[in-house]
Amino acid sequence: MKNLKRDRLEQILQHIQAQGTVTTVELTRLFDVSEMTIRRDLMALERQGKILRFHGGASMRKNENMEAAFEVRVNANQSCKKAIGAAAVAYLAEHLPDEPSGSVFLGSGSTIYCMATQMGACPRAPIITDNTYVANTLAADPQNAVILIGGQLILPSLNATGYIAEKMISDFTIDLAFISSSAIDEHGDLYTYNLLEAGVFSAIIAASKRVVVLADHSKMGKKNLVHLCGLNERFTLITDGGAPDEILARCRALGAEVLAVPEAVASL
């Protein structure tokens, strides 16, 4: 029994290291044990100094490993993410309305961050974001008006979640929202890693006139814990040439615009 618990603790820690932040409900489903068992496991990991608990979940401790974990995400499939990010910047330049009331939202995720690093100045509209990495990158150019959403930050991506974040987002009318997706299944449905992020994604989608999803080929044909919604005519999907043709065809059949960066470009 002790060995089983030790194995589960190691697996829970590995899962938190991979995701940054998890919920108690998520771990209960994943390990098929009671919430009380998960709470005791998280307390044990916290006593060992390996995690931080909060109401409803846990996250990795904020230390030098946090930035390293974020860099791991950014560097995975980096050439594809940079190519998708460049295509997203071009899409923004072409589709952003000229009206002074226009606004742009950039969400969290390593591909969104790659987009932000290639944006430069965007003086035609305020840029709203829930991610501190994106906010710091864009605010470095004094021509950008950057609005940072508040809320509970989750690690390692440092994006805001929870009621405050959702309420702030719902108060905006957003012309173009750029979001990531942890998975897009064979039916063209979007997913996210955990329950904490799901409400923010739903608020962004509801507040936006057009939603642009950035996802490289490694996210295709997969599912994750939380289902968000299906693609439709309000969505544009920007991916790379490695994405399966049958999934892209399904997305187009749902009414979504699909832009695939050529494989030769994505591999640069």
Tab-separated table of C-alpha atoms in Angstrom:
chain	number	residue	atom	x	y	z
A	1	MET	CA	0.000	0.000	0.000
A	2	LYS	CA	2.840	2.401	0.859
A	3	ASN	CA	4.473	1.662	-2.481
A	4	LEU	CA	1.203	2.399	-4.298
A	5	LYS	CA	0.900	5.737	-2.531
A	6	ARG	CA	4.531	6.599	-3.244
A	7	ASP	CA	4.037	5.776	-6.925
A	8	ARG	CA	0.891	7.909	-7.040
A	9	LEU	CA	2.678	10.838	-5.382
A	10	GLU	CA	5.428	10.633	-7.982
A	11	GLN	CA	2.886	10.498	-10.800
A	12	ILE	CA	0.946	13.455	-9.362
A	13	LEU	CA	4.156	15.478	-9.074
A	14	GLN	CA	5.105	14.627	-12.662
A	15	HIS	CA	1.637	15.697	-13.818
A	16	ILE	CA	1.877	19.028	-11.979
A	17	GLN	CA	5.365	19.598	-13.385
A	18	ALA	CA	4.021	19.020	-16.898
A	19	GLN	CA	0.897	21.173	-16.515
A	20	GLY	CA	2.122	23.846	-14.088
A	21	THR	CA	-1.246	24.032	-12.315
A	22	VAL	CA	-3.893	21.365	-11.724
A	23	THR	CA	-7.232	21.124	-9.952
A	24	THR	CA	-8.276	18.606	-7.332
A	25	VAL	CA	-11.159	17.483	-9.549
A	26	GLU	CA	-8.766	16.914	-12.443
A	27	LEU	CA	-6.476	14.726	-10.304
A	28	THR	CA	-9.426	12.815	-8.871
A	29	ARG	CA	-10.546	11.851	-12.359
A	30	LEU	CA	-7.059	11.116	-13.600
A	31	PHE	CA	-6.059	8.795	-10.741
A	32	ASP	CA	-9.548	7.400	-9.996
A	33	VAL	CA	-9.382	8.089	-6.254
A	34	SER	CA	-11.445	10.218	-3.866
A	35	GLU	CA	-10.985	13.967	-3.416
A	36	MET	CA	-9.952	13.315	0.191
A	37	THR	CA	-7.152	11.035	-1.018
A	38	ILE	CA	-5.943	13.665	-3.490
A	39	ARG	CA	-6.023	16.361	-0.799
A	40	ARG	CA	-3.870	14.175	1.476
A	41	ASP	CA	-1.473	13.509	-1.398
A	42	LEU	CA	-1.172	17.228	-2.154
A	43	MET	CA	-0.596	17.980	1.536
A	44	ALA	CA	2.213	15.422	1.554
A	45	LEU	CA	3.836	16.969	-1.529
A	46	GLU	CA	3.495	20.449	-0.021
A	47	ARG	CA	5.179	19.305	3.216
A	48	GLN	CA	8.050	18.051	1.070
A	49	GLY	CA	8.371	21.555	-0.371
A	50	LYS	CA	7.618	20.408	-3.912
A	51	ILE	CA	4.303	22.175	-4.633
A	52	LEU	CA	2.023	24.967	-3.470
A	53	ARG	CA	-1.580	24.162	-2.619
A	54	PHE	CA	-4.479	26.558	-3.131
A	55	HIS	CA	-8.242	26.195	-2.782
A	56	GLY	CA	-9.264	23.602	-5.358
A	57	GLY	CA	-5.843	22.616	-6.657
A	58	ALA	CA	-2.074	22.959	-6.628
A	59	SER	CA	0.821	24.358	-8.650
A	60	MET	CA	4.579	24.108	-8.811
A	61	ARG	CA	6.520	26.406	-6.522
A	62	LYS	CA	7.516	29.689	-8.135
A	63	ASN	CA	11.282	29.510	-8.491
A	64	GLU	CA	13.951	29.274	-11.144
A	65	ASN	CA	12.238	26.123	-12.473
A	66	MET	CA	9.188	28.139	-13.511
A	67	GLU	CA	10.917	30.032	-16.307
A	68	ALA	CA	12.691	26.860	-17.349
A	69	ALA	CA	9.352	25.056	-17.638
A	70	PHE	CA	7.950	27.874	-19.770
A	71	GLU	CA	11.023	27.790	-22.004
A	72	VAL	CA	10.503	24.057	-22.515
A	73	ARG	CA	7.012	24.760	-23.847
A	74	VAL	CA	8.229	27.557	-26.118
A	75	ASN	CA	11.078	25.473	-27.515
A	76	ALA	CA	8.900	22.450	-28.327
A	77	ASN	CA	8.155	22.546	-32.094
A	78	GLN	CA	9.646	26.044	-32.037
A	79	SER	CA	10.097	26.437	-35.798
A	80	CYS	CA	6.428	25.597	-36.372
A	81	LYS	CA	5.304	27.956	-33.615
A	82	LYS	CA	7.387	30.829	-35.001
A	83	ALA	CA	5.986	30.281	-38.496
A	84	ILE	CA	2.414	30.143	-37.145
A	85	GLY	CA	3.109	33.249	-35.055
A	86	ALA	CA	4.384	35.137	-38.119
A	87	ALA	CA	1.261	34.132	-40.068
A	88	ALA	CA	-0.878	35.357	-37.156
A	89	VAL	CA	0.896	38.738	-37.165
A	90	ALA	CA	0.187	39.053	-40.898
A	91	TYR	CA	-3.457	38.080	-40.297
A	92	LEU	CA	-3.756	40.746	-37.601
A	93	ALA	CA	-2.312	43.436	-39.861
A	94	GLU	CA	-4.754	42.527	-42.633
A	95	HIS	CA	-7.934	42.125	-40.597
A	96	LEU	CA	-7.761	44.640	-37.749
A	97	PRO	CA	-10.491	47.302	-38.268
A	98	ASP	CA	-9.394	50.916	-38.703
A	99	GLU	CA	-11.963	52.235	-36.197
A	100	PRO	CA	-10.453	53.694	-33.019
A	101	SER	CA	-12.796	51.472	-30.976
A	102	GLY	CA	-11.160	48.288	-32.272
A	103	SER	CA	-9.390	45.941	-29.868
A	104	VAL	CA	-7.231	42.814	-29.976
A	105	PHE	CA	-6.916	39.996	-27.444
A	106	LEU	CA	-3.857	37.781	-27.145
A	107	GLY	CA	-4.310	34.802	-24.858
A	108	SER	CA	-1.805	32.517	-23.209
A	109	GLY	CA	0.258	29.713	-24.679
A	110	SER	CA	3.697	29.258	-26.177
A	111	THR	CA	2.506	29.812	-29.774
A	112	ILE	CA	0.762	33.046	-28.769
A	113	TYR	CA	4.002	34.121	-27.093
A	114	CYS	CA	5.881	33.411	-30.338
A	115	MET	CA	3.350	35.642	-32.092
A	116	ALA	CA	3.873	38.438	-29.545
A	117	THR	CA	7.661	38.363	-29.976
A	118	GLN	CA	7.194	39.070	-33.700
A	119	MET	CA	4.519	41.780	-33.452
A	120	GLY	CA	6.414	44.975	-32.759
A	121	ALA	CA	4.133	48.015	-32.655
A	122	CYS	CA	0.360	47.776	-33.010
A	123	PRO	CA	-0.728	51.386	-32.415
A	124	ARG	CA	-4.115	51.014	-34.149
A	125	ALA	CA	-5.790	49.235	-31.222
A	126	PRO	CA	-5.325	48.436	-27.545
A	127	ILE	CA	-4.019	44.939	-26.885
A	128	ILE	CA	-5.711	42.991	-24.115
A	129	THR	CA	-4.030	39.923	-22.644
A	130	ASP	CA	-4.363	37.583	-19.680
A	131	ASN	CA	-0.698	36.539	-19.859
A	132	THR	CA	2.180	38.356	-18.153
A	133	TYR	CA	4.832	37.074	-20.575
A	134	VAL	CA	2.831	38.437	-23.521
A	135	ALA	CA	2.122	41.706	-21.685
A	136	ASN	CA	5.818	42.280	-20.878
A	137	THR	CA	6.836	41.559	-24.468
A	138	LEU	CA	4.288	43.927	-26.031
A	139	ALA	CA	4.662	46.684	-23.421
A	140	ALA	CA	8.360	46.962	-24.324
A	141	ASP	CA	7.236	48.994	-27.362
A	142	PRO	CA	5.906	52.363	-26.118
A	143	GLN	CA	3.493	52.582	-29.067
A	144	ASN	CA	1.479	49.660	-27.729
A	145	ALA	CA	-1.400	50.235	-25.330
A	146	VAL	CA	-1.443	47.014	-23.307
A	147	ILE	CA	-4.258	46.051	-20.924
A	148	LEU	CA	-3.413	43.192	-18.553
A	149	ILE	CA	-6.309	41.124	-17.224
A	150	GLY	CA	-6.232	40.420	-13.475
A	151	GLY	CA	-6.988	37.209	-11.627
A	152	GLN	CA	-5.322	34.160	-10.120
A	153	LEU	CA	-2.061	33.441	-11.926
A	154	ILE	CA	-1.245	29.851	-12.803
A	155	LEU	CA	2.209	28.414	-13.386
A	156	PRO	CA	4.340	28.108	-15.403
A	157	SER	CA	2.553	30.126	-18.105
A	158	LEU	CA	1.569	32.994	-15.731
A	159	ASN	CA	-1.878	33.607	-17.184
A	160	ALA	CA	-4.794	34.986	-15.163
A	161	THR	CA	-7.756	32.759	-14.351
A	162	GLY	CA	-10.875	32.813	-12.209
A	163	TYR	CA	-13.926	35.006	-11.739
A	164	ILE	CA	-12.094	38.344	-11.860
A	165	ALA	CA	-10.394	37.476	-15.144
A	166	GLU	CA	-13.629	36.207	-16.683
A	167	LYS	CA	-15.556	39.315	-15.542
A	168	MET	CA	-12.944	41.717	-16.932
A	169	ILE	CA	-12.906	39.939	-20.293
A	170	SER	CA	-16.705	39.944	-20.534
A	171	ASP	CA	-16.706	43.757	-20.175
A	172	PHE	CA	-14.777	44.166	-23.452
A	173	THR	CA	-15.920	43.987	-27.050
A	174	ILE	CA	-13.049	42.315	-28.873
A	175	ASP	CA	-12.624	42.467	-32.648
A	176	LEU	CA	-9.925	39.816	-32.947
A	177	ALA	CA	-8.937	37.282	-30.300
A	178	PHE	CA	-5.897	35.060	-30.739
A	179	ILE	CA	-5.965	31.979	-28.527
A	180	SER	CA	-4.162	28.658	-28.324
A	181	SER	CA	-5.651	25.206	-27.879
A	182	SER	CA	-4.031	22.296	-26.085
A	183	ALA	CA	-5.847	19.869	-28.383
A	184	ILE	CA	-8.141	19.787	-31.433
A	185	ASP	CA	-9.855	16.462	-31.978
A	186	GLU	CA	-10.877	14.782	-35.234
A	187	HIS	CA	-14.285	16.492	-35.061
A	188	GLY	CA	-12.845	20.018	-34.902
A	189	ASP	CA	-13.515	20.490	-31.173
A	190	LEU	CA	-11.197	22.574	-28.980
A	191	TYR	CA	-9.864	21.503	-25.564
A	192	THR	CA	-7.858	22.969	-22.709
A	193	TYR	CA	-5.611	21.463	-20.032
A	194	ASN	CA	-7.616	22.257	-16.907
A	195	LEU	CA	-10.769	23.684	-15.391
A	196	LEU	CA	-9.081	26.890	-14.205
A	197	GLU	CA	-8.430	28.020	-17.786
A	198	ALA	CA	-11.737	26.851	-19.257
A	199	GLY	CA	-13.821	29.746	-17.952
A	200	VAL	CA	-11.373	32.321	-19.315
A	201	PHE	CA	-11.344	30.693	-22.756
A	202	SER	CA	-15.160	30.639	-22.796
A	203	ALA	CA	-15.289	34.328	-21.819
A	204	ILE	CA	-12.849	35.251	-24.609
A	205	ILE	CA	-14.809	33.327	-27.225
A	206	ALA	CA	-18.102	34.912	-26.096
A	207	ALA	CA	-16.691	38.473	-26.131
A	208	SER	CA	-14.961	38.271	-29.524
A	209	LYS	CA	-16.258	38.949	-33.006
A	210	ARG	CA	-13.626	36.666	-34.510
A	211	VAL	CA	-11.473	34.053	-32.786
A	212	VAL	CA	-8.153	32.979	-34.304
A	213	VAL	CA	-6.844	29.673	-32.954
A	214	LEU	CA	-3.084	29.038	-33.174
A	215	ALA	CA	-2.164	25.351	-32.934
A	216	ASP	CA	0.723	23.384	-34.395
A	217	HIS	CA	0.326	19.876	-35.816
A	218	SER	CA	1.216	18.193	-32.502
A	219	LYS	CA	-2.118	19.375	-31.053
A	220	MET	CA	-4.209	17.785	-33.829
A	221	GLY	CA	-6.299	14.656	-33.416
A	222	LYS	CA	-6.092	14.800	-29.612
A	223	LYS	CA	-8.336	15.484	-26.634
A	224	ASN	CA	-7.664	16.932	-23.188
A	225	LEU	CA	-9.497	17.135	-19.885
A	226	VAL	CA	-11.870	20.033	-20.651
A	227	HIS	CA	-13.908	20.386	-23.848
A	228	LEU	CA	-14.405	24.032	-24.870
A	229	CYS	CA	-16.417	24.196	-28.087
A	230	GLY	CA	-16.481	23.231	-31.725
A	231	LEU	CA	-15.079	25.381	-34.504
A	232	ASN	CA	-17.576	27.325	-36.607
A	233	GLU	CA	-17.780	30.261	-39.003
A	234	ARG	CA	-16.554	32.708	-36.317
A	235	PHE	CA	-13.192	30.930	-36.130
A	236	THR	CA	-9.942	30.968	-38.065
A	237	LEU	CA	-7.442	28.171	-37.487
A	238	ILE	CA	-3.766	28.860	-38.209
A	239	THR	CA	-1.596	25.757	-38.158
A	240	ASP	CA	1.375	24.271	-39.995
A	241	GLY	CA	1.729	21.953	-42.954
A	242	GLY	CA	2.154	18.907	-40.723
A	243	ALA	CA	-1.496	19.011	-39.621
A	244	PRO	CA	-3.574	16.051	-40.934
A	245	ASP	CA	-5.531	16.950	-44.067
A	246	GLU	CA	-8.657	15.126	-42.883
A	247	ILE	CA	-8.865	17.224	-39.700
A	248	LEU	CA	-8.343	20.467	-41.628
A	249	ALA	CA	-11.070	19.399	-44.067
A	250	ARG	CA	-13.418	18.759	-41.145
A	251	CYS	CA	-12.665	22.212	-39.705
A	252	ARG	CA	-13.455	23.817	-43.060
A	253	ALA	CA	-16.691	21.831	-43.287
A	254	LEU	CA	-17.720	23.352	-39.951
A	255	GLY	CA	-17.382	26.821	-41.512
A	256	ALA	CA	-14.007	27.767	-40.037
A	257	GLU	CA	-11.356	29.497	-42.093
A	258	VAL	CA	-8.187	27.354	-42.146
A	259	LEU	CA	-4.701	28.679	-42.896
A	260	ALA	CA	-1.875	26.134	-42.993
A	261	VAL	CA	1.695	27.439	-43.065
A	262	PRO	CA	3.526	25.416	-45.749
A	263	GLU	CA	5.668	22.615	-44.322
A	264	ALA	CA	8.782	24.059	-45.931
A	265	VAL	CA	8.240	27.363	-44.144
A	266	ALA	CA	7.319	25.757	-40.817
A	267	SER	CA	10.528	23.742	-40.760
A	268	LEU	CA	12.866	26.730	-41.143
